[in-house]
CSV table of C-alpha atoms in Angstrom, one decimal:
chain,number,residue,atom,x,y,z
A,178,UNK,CA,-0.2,-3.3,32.9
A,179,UNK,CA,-1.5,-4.1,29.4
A,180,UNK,CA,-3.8,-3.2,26.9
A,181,UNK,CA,-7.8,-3.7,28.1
A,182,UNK,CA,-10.3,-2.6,25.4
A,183,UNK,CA,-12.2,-3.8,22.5
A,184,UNK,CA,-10.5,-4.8,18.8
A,185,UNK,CA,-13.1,-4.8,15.7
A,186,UNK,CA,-11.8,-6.1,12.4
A,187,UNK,CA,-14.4,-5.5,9.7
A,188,UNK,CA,-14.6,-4.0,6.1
A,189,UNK,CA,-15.7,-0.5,7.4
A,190,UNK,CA,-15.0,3.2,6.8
A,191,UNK,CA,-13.2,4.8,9.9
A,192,UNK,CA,-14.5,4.3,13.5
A,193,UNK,CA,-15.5,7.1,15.8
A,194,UNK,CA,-14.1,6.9,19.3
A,195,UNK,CA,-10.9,4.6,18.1
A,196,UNK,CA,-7.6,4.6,20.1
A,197,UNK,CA,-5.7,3.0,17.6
A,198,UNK,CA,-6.7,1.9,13.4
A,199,UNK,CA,-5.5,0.3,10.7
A,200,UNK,CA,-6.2,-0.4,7.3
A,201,UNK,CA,-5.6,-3.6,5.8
A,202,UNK,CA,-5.8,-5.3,2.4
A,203,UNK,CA,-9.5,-6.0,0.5
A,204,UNK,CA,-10.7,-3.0,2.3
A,205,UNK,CA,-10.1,-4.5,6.1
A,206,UNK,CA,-9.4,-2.5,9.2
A,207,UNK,CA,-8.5,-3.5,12.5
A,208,UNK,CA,-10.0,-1.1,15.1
A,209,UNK,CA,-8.5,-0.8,18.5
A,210,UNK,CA,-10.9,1.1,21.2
A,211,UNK,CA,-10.3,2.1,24.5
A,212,UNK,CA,-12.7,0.0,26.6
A,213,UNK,CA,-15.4,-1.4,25.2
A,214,UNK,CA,-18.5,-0.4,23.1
A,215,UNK,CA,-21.4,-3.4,23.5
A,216,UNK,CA,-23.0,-4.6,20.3
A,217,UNK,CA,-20.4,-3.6,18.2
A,218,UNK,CA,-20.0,-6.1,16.4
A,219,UNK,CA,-23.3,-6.6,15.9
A,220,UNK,CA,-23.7,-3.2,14.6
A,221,UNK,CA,-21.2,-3.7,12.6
A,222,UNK,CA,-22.3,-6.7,10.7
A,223,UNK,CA,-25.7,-5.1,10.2
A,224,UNK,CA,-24.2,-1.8,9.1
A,225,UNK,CA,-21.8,-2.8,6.5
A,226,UNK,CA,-23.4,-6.4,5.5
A,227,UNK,CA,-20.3,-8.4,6.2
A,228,UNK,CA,-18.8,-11.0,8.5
A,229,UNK,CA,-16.7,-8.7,11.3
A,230,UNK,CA,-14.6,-10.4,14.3
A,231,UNK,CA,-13.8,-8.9,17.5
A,232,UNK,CA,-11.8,-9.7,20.4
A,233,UNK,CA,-12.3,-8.2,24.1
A,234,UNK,CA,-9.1,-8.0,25.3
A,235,UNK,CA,-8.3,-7.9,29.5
A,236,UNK,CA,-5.0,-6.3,30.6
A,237,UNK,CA,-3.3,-8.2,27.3
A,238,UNK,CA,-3.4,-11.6,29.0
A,239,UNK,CA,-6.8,-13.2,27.5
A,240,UNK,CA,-9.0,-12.1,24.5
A,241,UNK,CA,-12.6,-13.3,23.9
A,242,UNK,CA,-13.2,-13.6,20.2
A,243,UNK,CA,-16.4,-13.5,18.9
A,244,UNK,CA,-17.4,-13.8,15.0
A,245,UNK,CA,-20.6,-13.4,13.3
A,246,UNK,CA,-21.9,-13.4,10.1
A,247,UNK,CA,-24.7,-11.4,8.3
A,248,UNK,CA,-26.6,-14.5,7.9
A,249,UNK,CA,-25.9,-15.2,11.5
A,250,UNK,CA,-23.3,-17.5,11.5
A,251,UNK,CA,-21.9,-16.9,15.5
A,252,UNK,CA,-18.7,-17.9,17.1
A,253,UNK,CA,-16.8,-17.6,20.1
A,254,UNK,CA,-13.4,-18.7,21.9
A,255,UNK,CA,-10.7,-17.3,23.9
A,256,UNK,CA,-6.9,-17.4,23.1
A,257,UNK,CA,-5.0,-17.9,26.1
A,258,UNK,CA,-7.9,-19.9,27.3
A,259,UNK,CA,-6.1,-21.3,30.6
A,260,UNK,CA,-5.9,-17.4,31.6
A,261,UNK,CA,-9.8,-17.1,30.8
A,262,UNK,CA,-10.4,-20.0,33.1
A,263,UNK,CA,-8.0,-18.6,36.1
A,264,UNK,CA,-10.3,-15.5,35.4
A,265,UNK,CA,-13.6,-17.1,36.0
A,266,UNK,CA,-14.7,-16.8,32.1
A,267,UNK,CA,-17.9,-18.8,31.7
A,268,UNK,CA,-17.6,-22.0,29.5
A,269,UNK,CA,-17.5,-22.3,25.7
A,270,UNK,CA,-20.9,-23.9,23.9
A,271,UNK,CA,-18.3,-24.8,21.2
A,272,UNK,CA,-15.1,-27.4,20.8
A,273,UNK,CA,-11.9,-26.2,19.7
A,274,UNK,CA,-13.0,-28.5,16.6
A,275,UNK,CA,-16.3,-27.0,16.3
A,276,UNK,CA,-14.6,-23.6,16.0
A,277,UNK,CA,-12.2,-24.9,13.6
A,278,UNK,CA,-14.7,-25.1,11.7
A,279,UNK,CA,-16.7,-22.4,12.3
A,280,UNK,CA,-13.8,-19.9,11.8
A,281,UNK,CA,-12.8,-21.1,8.4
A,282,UNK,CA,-16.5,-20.7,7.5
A,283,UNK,CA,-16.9,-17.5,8.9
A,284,UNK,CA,-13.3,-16.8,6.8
A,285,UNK,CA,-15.0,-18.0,3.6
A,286,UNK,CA,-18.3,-16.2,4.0
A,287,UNK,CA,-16.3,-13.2,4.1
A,288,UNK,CA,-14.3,-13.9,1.1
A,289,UNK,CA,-11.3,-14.8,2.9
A,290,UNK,CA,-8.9,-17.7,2.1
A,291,UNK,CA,-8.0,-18.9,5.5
A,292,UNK,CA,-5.1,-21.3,6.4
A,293,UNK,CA,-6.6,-24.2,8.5
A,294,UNK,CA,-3.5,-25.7,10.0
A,295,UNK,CA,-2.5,-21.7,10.8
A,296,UNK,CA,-5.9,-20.9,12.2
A,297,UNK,CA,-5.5,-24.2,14.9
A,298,UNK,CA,-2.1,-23.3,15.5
A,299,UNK,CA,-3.5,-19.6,16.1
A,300,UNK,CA,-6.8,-21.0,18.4
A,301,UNK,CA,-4.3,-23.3,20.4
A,302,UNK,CA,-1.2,-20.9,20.9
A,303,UNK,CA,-0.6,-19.1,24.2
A,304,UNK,CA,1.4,-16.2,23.7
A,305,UNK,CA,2.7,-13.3,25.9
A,306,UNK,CA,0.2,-10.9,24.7
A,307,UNK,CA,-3.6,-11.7,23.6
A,308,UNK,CA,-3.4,-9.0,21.0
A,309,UNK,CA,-0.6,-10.6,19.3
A,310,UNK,CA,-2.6,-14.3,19.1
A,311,UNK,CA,-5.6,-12.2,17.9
A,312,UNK,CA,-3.5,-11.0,15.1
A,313,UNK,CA,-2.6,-14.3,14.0
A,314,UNK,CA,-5.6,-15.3,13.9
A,315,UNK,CA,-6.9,-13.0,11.8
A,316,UNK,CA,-3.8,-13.1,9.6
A,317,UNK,CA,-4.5,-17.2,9.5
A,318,UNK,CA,-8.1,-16.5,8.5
A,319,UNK,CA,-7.3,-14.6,5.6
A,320,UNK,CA,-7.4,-10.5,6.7
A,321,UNK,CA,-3.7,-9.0,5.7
């Protein structure tokens, strides 16, 4: 059985309730949680002023990513999308283009430099566990 739970990256101060953190260059830290806590992103965002990502993760196999912006920039895919689909996950309102671009948007709001050939390579990979594609991701859009 894998991991199912919430994963925050954002520039923020420690995280009550977190399973699992870590800091990361430029004042980054990936947040692992136990479950999940809704609106946190949102809160996040509003909170510390910066673009934050997330990914809800289920049993490892899927994780829906979601991005936003302070100035409400939004969006939203899932790595390992096949596995979302067997699961019933509701349709994107995005193409995997449209998210290309979004993402390296979202990744330059944030003062990011992100890779765009890693970031599609990232978006389109299916690997064993969702956390690990989240964490390329990430590392393709610029967070170390």
């Amino acid at each position: 059985m894998g991991y199912t739970g919430r994963i925050l990256v954002a520039r923020t101060g420690p995280f009550p309730g977190a399973l699992f953190e870590q800091e990361r260059a430029g004042g980054w830290r990936w947040i692992q949680l136990d479950g999940d806590v809704p609106g946190a992103l949102g809160e996040l965002v509003e909170a510390t002023g910066t673009p934050a990502i997330s990914a809800f993760v289920l049993d490892s196999d899927v994780a829906d990513v979601q991005a936003l912006t302070p100035h409400g920039q939004r969006w939203r895919t899932y790595l390992n999308p096949d596995v979302a689909n067997r699961f019933g996950a509701p349709p994107l309102s995005m193409t995997p283009d449209e998210v290309l671009r979004a993402a390296i948007s979202w990744a330059a709001e944030a003062g990011l430099t992100a890779d765009a050939v890693a970031v599609r390579e990232a978006l389109e990979a299916h690997h064993v566990e969702a956390e690990e594609a989240f964490e390329d991701l990430i590392t393709a859009l610029g967070v170390v």
